[in-house]
mmCIF file of C-alpha atoms and ligand atoms in Angstrom:
data_model
loop_
_atom_site.group_PDB
_atom_site.id
_atom_site.type_symbol
_atom_site.label_atom_id
_atom_site.label_comp_id
_atom_site.label_asym_id
_atom_site.label_seq_id
_atom_site.Cartn_x
_atom_site.Cartn_y
_atom_site.Cartn_z
ATOM 1 C CA MET A 465 -135.723 -47.747 35.427
ATOM 2 C CA MET A 466 -139.627 -48.175 35.545
ATOM 3 C CA SER A 467 -139.782 -45.289 33.531
ATOM 4 C CA THR A 468 -138.918 -46.776 30.123
ATOM 5 C CA LYS A 469 -141.246 -48.499 28.375
ATOM 6 C CA LEU A 470 -141.590 -52.226 29.870
ATOM 7 C CA THR A 471 -141.747 -55.352 27.611
ATOM 8 C CA CYS A 472 -144.298 -58.171 27.764
ATOM 9 C CA LYS A 473 -141.715 -60.542 29.053
ATOM 10 C CA GLU A 474 -140.287 -58.067 31.813
ATOM 11 C CA VAL A 475 -144.420 -57.495 33.001
ATOM 12 C CA ARG A 476 -144.973 -60.981 33.277
ATOM 13 C CA ILE A 477 -141.994 -61.659 35.148
ATOM 14 C CA ASN A 478 -143.055 -58.266 37.729
ATOM 15 C CA MET A 479 -146.506 -59.599 37.594
ATOM 16 C CA MET A 480 -145.060 -62.529 40.273
ATOM 17 C CA GLY A 481 -143.857 -59.246 42.477
ATOM 18 C CA LEU A 482 -147.301 -58.086 41.959
ATOM 19 C CA LEU A 483 -148.800 -61.513 42.808
ATOM 20 C CA ASP A 484 -146.768 -62.128 45.943
ATOM 21 C CA ASN A 485 -147.104 -57.738 46.920
ATOM 22 C CA GLU A 486 -143.321 -57.922 46.805
ATOM 23 C CA ILE A 487 -142.642 -54.324 44.840
ATOM 24 C CA SER A 488 -142.829 -50.997 45.393
ATOM 25 C CA GLU A 489 -146.438 -49.059 44.932
ATOM 26 C CA GLU A 490 -144.748 -47.221 41.979
ATOM 27 C CA GLN A 491 -143.540 -50.655 40.367
ATOM 28 C CA LYS A 492 -147.327 -51.903 40.847
ATOM 29 C CA ALA A 493 -148.855 -48.591 39.092
ATOM 30 C CA ALA A 494 -146.238 -49.128 36.306
ATOM 31 C CA LEU A 495 -147.748 -52.802 35.757
ATOM 32 C CA LEU A 496 -151.358 -52.069 35.911
ATOM 33 C CA GLY A 497 -150.681 -49.784 33.437
ATOM 34 C CA HIS A 498 -149.476 -52.292 31.021
ATOM 35 C CA ILE A 499 -151.714 -55.159 32.129
ATOM 36 C CA GLU A 500 -154.689 -52.770 31.000
ATOM 37 C CA SER A 501 -153.436 -51.761 27.894
ATOM 38 C CA CYS A 502 -152.326 -55.579 26.930
ATOM 39 C CA PRO A 503 -155.095 -58.022 26.582
ATOM 40 C CA SER A 504 -152.104 -61.008 26.264
ATOM 41 C CA CYS A 505 -150.747 -59.818 29.809
ATOM 42 C CA GLN A 506 -154.118 -58.909 31.199
ATOM 43 C CA LYS A 507 -154.883 -62.810 30.335
ATOM 44 C CA MET A 508 -152.123 -64.160 31.852
ATOM 45 C CA TYR A 509 -152.340 -61.977 35.132
ATOM 46 C CA ASN A 510 -155.886 -63.071 35.308
ATOM 47 C CA ASP A 511 -155.104 -66.716 35.050
ATOM 48 C CA PHE A 512 -151.989 -66.660 37.648
ATOM 49 C CA ARG A 513 -154.491 -64.608 39.971
ATOM 50 C CA THR A 514 -156.716 -67.736 39.816
ATOM 51 C CA LEU A 515 -154.204 -69.739 40.302
ATOM 52 C CA LYS A 516 -152.948 -68.260 43.311
ATOM 53 C CA LYS A 517 -156.443 -68.290 45.028
ATOM 54 C CA ASP A 518 -156.854 -71.365 43.923
ATOM 55 C CA THR A 519 -153.581 -72.808 45.419
ATOM 56 C CA GLN A 520 -154.542 -70.667 48.768
ATOM 57 C CA GLU A 521 -157.801 -72.222 48.989
ATOM 58 C CA MET A 522 -156.358 -75.491 49.260
ATOM 59 C CA LYS A 523 -156.750 -77.042 53.056
ATOM 60 C CA PHE A 524 -154.189 -79.308 54.421
ATOM 61 C CA LYS A 525 -155.729 -81.863 57.038
ATOM 62 C CA LYS A 526 -155.480 -80.802 60.345
ATOM 63 C CA LEU A 527 -153.402 -82.687 62.967
ATOM 64 C CA PRO A 528 -155.424 -83.926 65.326
ATOM 65 C CA GLU A 529 -154.587 -81.667 69.124
ATOM 66 C CA ILE A 530 -152.652 -84.215 70.897
ATOM 67 C CA TYR A 531 -149.950 -84.628 68.267
ATOM 68 C CA TRP A 532 -149.298 -80.936 68.618
ATOM 69 C CA ASP A 533 -149.421 -81.024 72.565
ATOM 70 C CA ASP A 534 -146.525 -83.938 72.440
ATOM 71 C CA TYR A 535 -144.011 -82.686 70.075
ATOM 72 C CA TRP A 536 -142.051 -80.668 72.279
ATOM 73 C CA THR A 537 -141.785 -83.858 73.927
ATOM 74 C CA GLN A 538 -141.065 -85.902 71.315
ATOM 75 C CA VAL A 539 -138.240 -83.482 70.447
ATOM 76 C CA TYR A 540 -137.015 -83.404 73.694
ATOM 77 C CA ASN A 541 -136.552 -86.782 73.671
ATOM 78 C CA ARG A 542 -134.362 -87.102 71.078
ATOM 79 C CA MET A 543 -131.835 -84.460 72.437
ATOM 80 C CA GLU A 544 -131.802 -86.709 75.703
ATOM 81 C CA ARG A 545 -131.813 -89.841 73.779
ATOM 82 C CA GLY A 546 -128.955 -88.375 71.691
ATOM 83 C CA PHE A 547 -126.452 -87.938 74.646
ATOM 84 C CA SER A 548 -127.607 -91.166 76.130
ATOM 85 C CA TRP A 549 -126.341 -93.360 72.810
ATOM 86 C CA ILE A 550 -123.299 -91.423 73.394
ATOM 87 C CA LEU A 551 -122.831 -92.842 76.642
ATOM 88 C CA ILE A 552 -124.255 -96.291 75.969
ATOM 89 C CA SER A 553 -121.822 -96.639 73.224
ATOM 90 C CA ILE A 554 -118.654 -95.548 75.333
ATOM 91 C CA GLY A 555 -119.920 -98.239 77.962
ATOM 92 C CA VAL A 556 -120.473 -100.872 75.754
ATOM 93 C CA MET A 557 -116.889 -100.345 74.419
ATOM 94 C CA ILE A 558 -115.291 -100.521 78.070
ATOM 95 C CA LEU A 559 -117.006 -103.490 78.828
ATOM 96 C CA LEU A 560 -116.108 -105.253 75.496
ATOM 97 C CA VAL A 561 -112.784 -104.121 75.462
ATOM 98 C CA TYR A 562 -112.621 -105.188 79.478
ATOM 99 C CA GLY A 563 -113.998 -108.329 78.240
ATOM 100 C CA GLY A 564 -111.991 -109.095 75.387
ATOM 101 C CA TYR A 565 -108.894 -108.244 77.434
ATOM 102 C CA GLU A 566 -110.113 -110.936 80.542
ATOM 103 C CA VAL A 567 -110.297 -113.452 77.931
ATOM 104 C CA THR A 568 -107.218 -113.096 76.383
ATOM 105 C CA ARG A 569 -104.961 -112.035 79.250
ATOM 106 C CA ASP A 570 -102.745 -115.116 78.727
ATOM 107 C CA PHE A 571 -101.756 -114.058 75.099
ATOM 108 C CA PHE A 572 -101.105 -110.804 76.310
ATOM 109 C CA LEU A 573 -98.917 -111.329 79.351
ATOM 110 C CA ASP A 574 -96.943 -114.096 77.392
ATOM 111 C CA PRO A 575 -93.445 -113.052 77.056
ATOM 112 C CA GLN A 576 -93.032 -115.693 74.442
ATOM 113 C CA LYS A 577 -95.201 -113.937 71.929
ATOM 114 C CA PRO A 578 -93.387 -110.684 69.846
ATOM 115 C CA LEU A 579 -94.833 -107.344 70.737
ATOM 116 C CA LEU A 580 -96.162 -106.793 67.054
ATOM 117 C CA LEU A 581 -98.408 -109.522 67.655
ATOM 118 C CA LYS A 582 -99.860 -108.510 70.319
ATOM 119 C CA ILE A 583 -100.260 -104.808 68.777
ATOM 120 C CA GLY A 584 -102.141 -106.074 65.784
ATOM 121 C CA VAL A 585 -104.438 -108.695 67.929
ATOM 122 C CA GLY A 586 -104.888 -105.583 70.175
ATOM 123 C CA ALA A 587 -105.504 -103.073 67.354
ATOM 124 C CA PHE A 588 -107.680 -105.745 65.545
ATOM 125 C CA THR A 589 -110.081 -106.675 68.323
ATOM 126 C CA ALA A 590 -110.812 -102.914 68.984
ATOM 127 C CA GLY A 591 -111.748 -102.524 65.614
ATOM 128 C CA ILE A 592 -114.128 -104.914 65.658
ATOM 129 C CA ILE A 593 -115.462 -103.399 69.003
ATOM 130 C CA VAL A 594 -115.589 -100.290 67.495
ATOM 131 C CA LEU A 595 -117.180 -101.363 64.044
ATOM 132 C CA PHE A 596 -119.843 -103.947 65.957
ATOM 133 C CA VAL A 597 -121.066 -100.662 68.183
ATOM 134 C CA SER A 598 -121.702 -98.458 65.037
ATOM 135 C CA VAL A 599 -122.975 -100.831 63.516
ATOM 136 C CA LEU A 600 -125.524 -102.144 65.765
ATOM 137 C CA ARG A 601 -126.586 -98.827 66.701
ATOM 138 C CA GLU A 602 -127.002 -98.356 62.629
ATOM 139 C CA LYS A 603 -129.291 -101.243 63.048
ATOM 140 C CA LEU A 604 -131.336 -100.148 65.288
ATOM 141 C CA MET A 605 -131.943 -96.417 63.967
ATOM 142 C CA ILE A 606 -132.687 -98.140 60.914
ATOM 143 C CA ARG A 607 -135.803 -100.481 62.380
ATOM 144 C CA LYS A 608 -137.199 -97.099 63.902
ATOM 145 C CA ILE A 609 -137.833 -95.881 60.144
ATOM 146 C CA ASP A 610 -138.982 -99.584 59.009
ATOM 147 C CA LYS A 611 -141.649 -99.406 62.017
ATOM 148 C CA TYR A 612 -143.277 -96.693 59.911
ATOM 149 C CA ARG A 613 -142.717 -98.236 56.551
ATOM 150 C CA SER A 614 -144.577 -101.617 56.992
ATOM 151 C CA VAL A 615 -147.466 -99.902 58.469
ATOM 152 C CA GLU A 616 -148.035 -97.772 55.064
ATOM 153 C CA ARG A 617 -149.905 -99.004 52.650
ATOM 154 C CA MET B 742 -141.849 -63.942 74.293
ATOM 155 C CA LYS B 743 -138.261 -64.625 73.475
ATOM 156 C CA THR B 744 -136.746 -63.485 69.679
ATOM 157 C CA ASP B 745 -135.371 -66.680 68.039
ATOM 158 C CA ASN B 746 -131.682 -65.059 68.777
ATOM 159 C CA GLU B 747 -132.226 -64.753 72.507
ATOM 160 C CA ALA B 748 -133.744 -68.672 72.382
ATOM 161 C CA ILE B 749 -130.411 -69.717 70.276
ATOM 162 C CA THR B 750 -127.901 -67.561 72.361
ATOM 163 C CA ALA B 751 -129.483 -69.417 75.877
ATOM 164 C CA CYS B 752 -129.911 -72.833 74.165
ATOM 165 C CA ARG B 753 -125.965 -72.383 73.151
ATOM 166 C CA ALA B 754 -125.784 -71.293 76.969
ATOM 167 C CA GLY B 755 -126.784 -75.025 77.770
ATOM 168 C CA ASP B 756 -130.653 -74.117 78.397
ATOM 169 C CA LYS B 757 -132.512 -76.671 76.674
ATOM 170 C CA GLU B 758 -136.002 -75.940 77.706
ATOM 171 C CA MET B 759 -135.426 -72.898 75.710
ATOM 172 C CA TYR B 760 -135.095 -74.808 72.614
ATOM 173 C CA ARG B 761 -138.777 -75.475 72.938
ATOM 174 C CA VAL B 762 -139.476 -71.734 72.369
ATOM 175 C CA LEU B 763 -138.260 -72.355 68.666
ATOM 176 C CA VAL B 764 -139.826 -75.705 68.344
ATOM 177 C CA GLU B 765 -143.339 -73.856 69.119
ATOM 178 C CA ARG B 766 -143.204 -71.544 66.823
ATOM 179 C CA TYR B 767 -142.252 -73.328 64.329
ATOM 180 C CA LYS B 768 -143.598 -76.899 64.500
ATOM 181 C CA THR B 769 -146.275 -76.246 62.391
ATOM 182 C CA ARG B 770 -144.632 -75.206 59.048
ATOM 183 C CA ALA B 771 -141.739 -77.706 59.854
ATOM 184 C CA TYR B 772 -144.745 -80.400 59.462
ATOM 185 C CA TYR B 773 -146.351 -79.391 56.428
ATOM 186 C CA ALA B 774 -142.929 -79.120 54.879
ATOM 187 C CA ALA B 775 -141.801 -82.185 55.680
ATOM 188 C CA LEU B 776 -145.377 -83.716 54.678
ATOM 189 C CA MET B 777 -145.136 -81.859 51.124
ATOM 190 C CA TYR B 778 -142.237 -84.744 50.812
ATOM 191 C CA THR B 779 -143.748 -87.426 52.694
ATOM 192 C CA HIS B 780 -147.161 -87.386 51.574
ATOM 193 C CA ASN B 781 -147.981 -89.181 54.754
ATOM 194 C CA ARG B 782 -148.757 -88.068 58.299
ATOM 195 C CA ASP B 783 -146.787 -90.490 60.503
ATOM 196 C CA ASP B 784 -143.411 -89.821 58.716
ATOM 197 C CA ALA B 785 -143.794 -86.295 58.318
ATOM 198 C CA LEU B 786 -144.099 -86.064 62.541
ATOM 199 C CA ASP B 787 -140.848 -88.546 62.482
ATOM 200 C CA LEU B 788 -139.033 -86.718 60.174
ATOM 201 C CA SER B 789 -139.686 -83.476 61.249
ATOM 202 C CA GLN B 790 -138.674 -83.797 64.863
ATOM 203 C CA GLU B 791 -135.721 -85.516 63.752
ATOM 204 C CA ALA B 792 -134.843 -82.416 61.819
ATOM 205 C CA PHE B 793 -135.342 -79.926 64.803
ATOM 206 C CA TYR B 794 -133.284 -82.419 66.978
ATOM 207 C CA ARG B 795 -130.308 -82.629 64.204
ATOM 208 C CA ALA B 796 -130.597 -78.568 64.250
ATOM 209 C CA TYR B 797 -130.315 -78.274 68.107
ATOM 210 C CA LYS B 798 -127.113 -80.360 67.896
ATOM 211 C CA ALA B 799 -125.847 -78.007 64.758
ATOM 212 C CA LEU B 800 -126.613 -75.140 66.750
ATOM 213 C CA ASP B 801 -123.330 -73.886 67.086
ATOM 214 C CA SER B 802 -122.706 -73.632 63.590
ATOM 215 C CA PHE B 803 -125.830 -71.495 63.200
ATOM 216 C CA ASP B 804 -124.705 -68.020 61.752
ATOM 217 C CA ASN B 805 -126.796 -65.301 63.842
ATOM 218 C CA SER B 806 -127.399 -63.024 60.942
ATOM 219 C CA ARG B 807 -129.393 -65.523 59.250
ATOM 220 C CA LYS B 808 -133.097 -66.136 60.036
ATOM 221 C CA PHE B 809 -133.496 -69.596 61.945
ATOM 222 C CA TYR B 810 -136.376 -71.087 59.853
ATOM 223 C CA THR B 811 -134.776 -70.819 56.686
ATOM 224 C CA TRP B 812 -131.726 -72.480 58.118
ATOM 225 C CA PHE B 813 -133.407 -75.020 59.779
ATOM 226 C CA TYR B 814 -136.004 -75.453 56.193
ATOM 227 C CA ARG B 815 -132.200 -76.533 54.175
ATOM 228 C CA ILE B 816 -131.992 -79.643 57.353
ATOM 229 C CA LEU B 817 -135.353 -80.728 56.889
ATOM 230 C CA LYS B 818 -135.268 -80.873 53.543
ATOM 231 C CA ASN B 819 -131.911 -83.086 53.244
ATOM 232 C CA ILE B 820 -133.659 -85.531 56.008
ATOM 233 C CA CYS B 821 -137.001 -85.755 53.793
ATOM 234 C CA ILE B 822 -135.162 -86.445 50.220
ATOM 235 C CA ASN B 823 -132.577 -88.812 52.114
ATOM 236 C CA PHE B 824 -135.947 -90.653 53.392
ATOM 237 C CA VAL B 825 -137.779 -90.444 50.235
ATOM 238 C CA THR B 826 -134.789 -91.404 47.919
ATOM 239 C CA ARG B 827 -133.994 -94.343 50.397
ATOM 240 C CA LYS B 828 -138.287 -95.108 50.313
ATOM 241 C CA ARG B 829 -137.823 -95.571 46.578
ATOM 242 C CA THR B 830 -134.659 -97.402 46.017
ATOM 243 C CA HIS B 831 -136.498 -99.604 48.708
ATOM 244 C CA ASN B 832 -139.494 -100.428 47.176
ATOM 245 C CA GLN B 833 -140.548 -101.871 43.603
ATOM 246 C CA VAL B 834 -140.340 -99.172 40.828
ATOM 247 C CA SER B 835 -143.030 -99.474 38.677
ATOM 248 C CA ALA B 836 -142.969 -98.269 34.725
ATOM 249 C CA ASP B 837 -145.594 -95.563 35.493
ATOM 250 C CA ASP B 838 -143.790 -94.286 39.079
ATOM 251 C CA GLU B 839 -140.774 -93.231 36.148
ATOM 252 C CA ASN B 840 -142.399 -90.246 34.861
ATOM 253 C CA ARG B 841 -143.277 -89.069 38.735
ATOM 254 C CA PRO B 842 -140.780 -86.506 40.593
ATOM 255 C CA GLU B 843 -137.702 -88.118 41.980
ATOM 256 C CA LEU B 844 -137.675 -86.742 45.339
ATOM 257 C CA VAL B 845 -141.096 -87.056 46.339
ATOM 258 C CA SER B 846 -143.098 -89.797 47.796
ATOM 259 C CA SER B 847 -144.436 -92.080 45.170
ATOM 260 C CA GLY B 848 -147.942 -92.035 46.467
ATOM 261 C CA LEU B 849 -149.895 -88.730 46.700
ATOM 262 C CA ASN B 850 -152.210 -89.876 49.192
ATOM 263 C CA PRO B 851 -154.745 -86.656 48.534
ATOM 264 C CA GLU B 852 -157.246 -88.186 51.130
ATOM 265 C CA GLU B 853 -155.133 -88.073 53.977
ATOM 266 C CA ILE B 854 -153.375 -85.110 53.174
ATOM 267 C CA LEU B 855 -156.316 -82.694 51.882
ATOM 268 C CA GLU B 856 -159.755 -82.284 53.314
ATOM 269 C CA ARG B 857 -162.383 -82.965 50.693
ATOM 270 C CA SER B 858 -162.413 -80.760 47.484
ATOM 271 C CA GLU B 859 -162.621 -81.875 43.987
ATOM 272 C CA GLN B 860 -160.366 -78.367 42.792
ATOM 273 C CA SER B 861 -157.621 -78.980 45.597
ATOM 274 C CA GLU B 862 -157.125 -82.862 44.719
ATOM 275 C CA LEU B 863 -156.425 -81.575 41.065
ATOM 276 C CA LEU B 864 -154.339 -78.865 42.030
ATOM 277 C CA TRP B 865 -152.245 -81.195 44.705
ATOM 278 C CA GLN B 866 -151.996 -83.468 41.488
ATOM 279 C CA ALA B 867 -150.890 -81.151 39.124
ATOM 280 C CA ILE B 868 -147.953 -79.270 41.643
ATOM 281 C CA ASN B 869 -146.913 -83.259 42.111
ATOM 282 C CA GLN B 870 -146.133 -83.543 38.489
ATOM 283 C CA LEU B 871 -144.175 -80.500 38.227
ATOM 284 C CA LYS B 872 -140.234 -81.199 38.115
ATOM 285 C CA GLU B 873 -138.826 -80.623 41.608
ATOM 286 C CA LYS B 874 -137.231 -77.324 41.319
ATOM 287 C CA ASP B 875 -140.564 -75.852 39.812
ATOM 288 C CA ARG B 876 -142.417 -77.903 42.892
ATOM 289 C CA GLU B 877 -140.192 -76.234 45.265
ATOM 290 C CA ILE B 878 -140.284 -73.159 44.886
ATOM 291 C CA ILE B 879 -144.198 -73.405 44.902
ATOM 292 C CA ILE B 880 -144.066 -74.741 48.188
ATOM 293 C CA LEU B 881 -142.109 -72.361 49.602
ATOM 294 C CA LYS B 882 -144.481 -69.268 48.509
ATOM 295 C CA GLU B 883 -147.325 -70.716 48.686
ATOM 296 C CA PHE B 884 -147.510 -73.384 51.722
ATOM 297 C CA GLN B 885 -144.755 -72.098 53.289
ATOM 298 C CA GLU B 886 -145.332 -68.512 52.824
ATOM 299 C CA MET B 887 -142.166 -67.255 52.760
ATOM 300 C CA SER B 888 -140.928 -63.485 51.650
ATOM 301 C CA TYR B 889 -138.331 -63.453 48.397
ATOM 302 C CA ARG B 890 -135.944 -62.921 50.301
ATOM 303 C CA GLU B 891 -136.154 -65.933 52.434
ATOM 304 C CA ILE B 892 -136.938 -68.207 49.341
ATOM 305 C CA ALA B 893 -133.508 -66.656 48.071
ATOM 306 C CA GLU B 894 -131.587 -67.515 51.121
ATOM 307 C CA VAL B 895 -133.115 -71.275 51.316
ATOM 308 C CA LEU B 896 -132.090 -72.114 47.560
ATOM 309 C CA ASN B 897 -129.210 -70.324 47.723
ATOM 310 C CA ILE B 898 -130.091 -67.832 44.660
ATOM 311 C CA PRO B 899 -129.742 -63.914 44.328
ATOM 312 C CA GLN B 900 -133.058 -62.420 45.165
ATOM 313 C CA GLY B 901 -133.321 -60.818 42.006
ATOM 314 C CA SER B 902 -133.945 -64.202 40.155
ATOM 315 C CA VAL B 903 -137.006 -65.456 42.306
ATOM 316 C CA MET B 904 -139.762 -63.388 40.462
ATOM 317 C CA SER B 905 -138.021 -65.347 37.139
ATOM 318 C CA ARG B 906 -138.083 -68.597 38.761
ATOM 319 C CA LEU B 907 -141.548 -68.324 39.973
ATOM 320 C CA TYR B 908 -142.655 -67.126 36.904
ATOM 321 C CA ASN B 909 -141.310 -69.867 34.668
ATOM 322 C CA ALA B 910 -142.820 -72.795 37.536
ATOM 323 C CA ARG B 911 -146.017 -70.809 37.703
ATOM 324 C CA GLN B 912 -146.430 -71.080 34.124
ATOM 325 C CA ARG B 913 -145.660 -74.859 33.939
ATOM 326 C CA LEU B 914 -148.019 -75.298 36.906
ATOM 327 C CA LEU B 915 -151.186 -73.432 34.773
ATOM 328 C CA LYS B 916 -150.071 -75.623 31.726
ATOM 329 C CA GLU B 917 -150.306 -78.504 33.933
ATOM 330 C CA VAL B 918 -153.655 -77.521 35.967
ATOM 331 C CA GLU B 919 -155.127 -76.767 32.110
ATOM 332 C CA TYR B 920 -153.691 -80.560 31.031
ATOM 333 C CA LEU B 921 -155.767 -82.088 34.342
ATOM 334 C CA ASN B 922 -158.751 -80.043 33.509
ATOM 335 C CA ASP B 923 -159.184 -81.648 29.872
ATOM 336 C CA GLU B 924 -158.426 -85.137 30.953
ATOM 337 C CA TYR B 925 -161.054 -84.779 33.183
HETATM 338 ZN ZN1 LIG C 1213 -147.739 -56.995 27.683
#
């Protein structure tokens, strides 16, 4: 494939592989051959090389060691917390359902009230409880993100 | 030292501590990847840790024939994009902000992110002026130091088109740098 004459466009695209060291020796030789004999591709190659060099010289601020030491613990805590959230959610729901039943017990035990109405009220209450727990959970999660947001600027 | 796949197998079997192998191995890359979106240290820490946690929860859906980090990176990227979009809609958007890439936090914060150097700051600015598609591939190659194979996996594109995508992105970056150089 490389034995056929390369167009400038092909050379420029394949030049990326040359810069990033992602092509074979054989391909390299063919590209460099063209670059040496073609001034406009040569200029481009030099520009790209400078750009890559400048990018690699960019120095990002290092994070203080203490953050790195603590990193795993932070992740681990989230893993643990994820499980405890499930337990808490289930727990809160059971307590609310139980409490709700205690309060409305007379209503549910009243044989005068039709069964359909009891099912309706029961489903309605259960829905409200699940919704309440999930909204509460979401609010708590968002507050955590907001904490950072307000510190900024 | 355990390989990624050995650690993942152990995690799936319930050994939480083994997840540490993966976190220690990739935390630096993950942090800097998040920093490219948030431009803010605390957010980058928070989001990268959140990504590790979510990846842990989703570990069962990880395909062993792929690389952990490229799979993880996609989770991280989603979290970052959601965060930045939410933050942008939350804050007032000024007319000037309209020209900036949509998925990047609006402040460039070079002083918080880079060691002082005029050349670096200019380049940082130029990179962040690029369209998201161009910006991302440059970050994956230069700062995340991914191979073409990994880039193809992350971006879900054929390996053959990585070079032309990179070529276009770098060419536009050169133009951006040239433009900024002329301005100063
Ligand atoms: Zn040429």
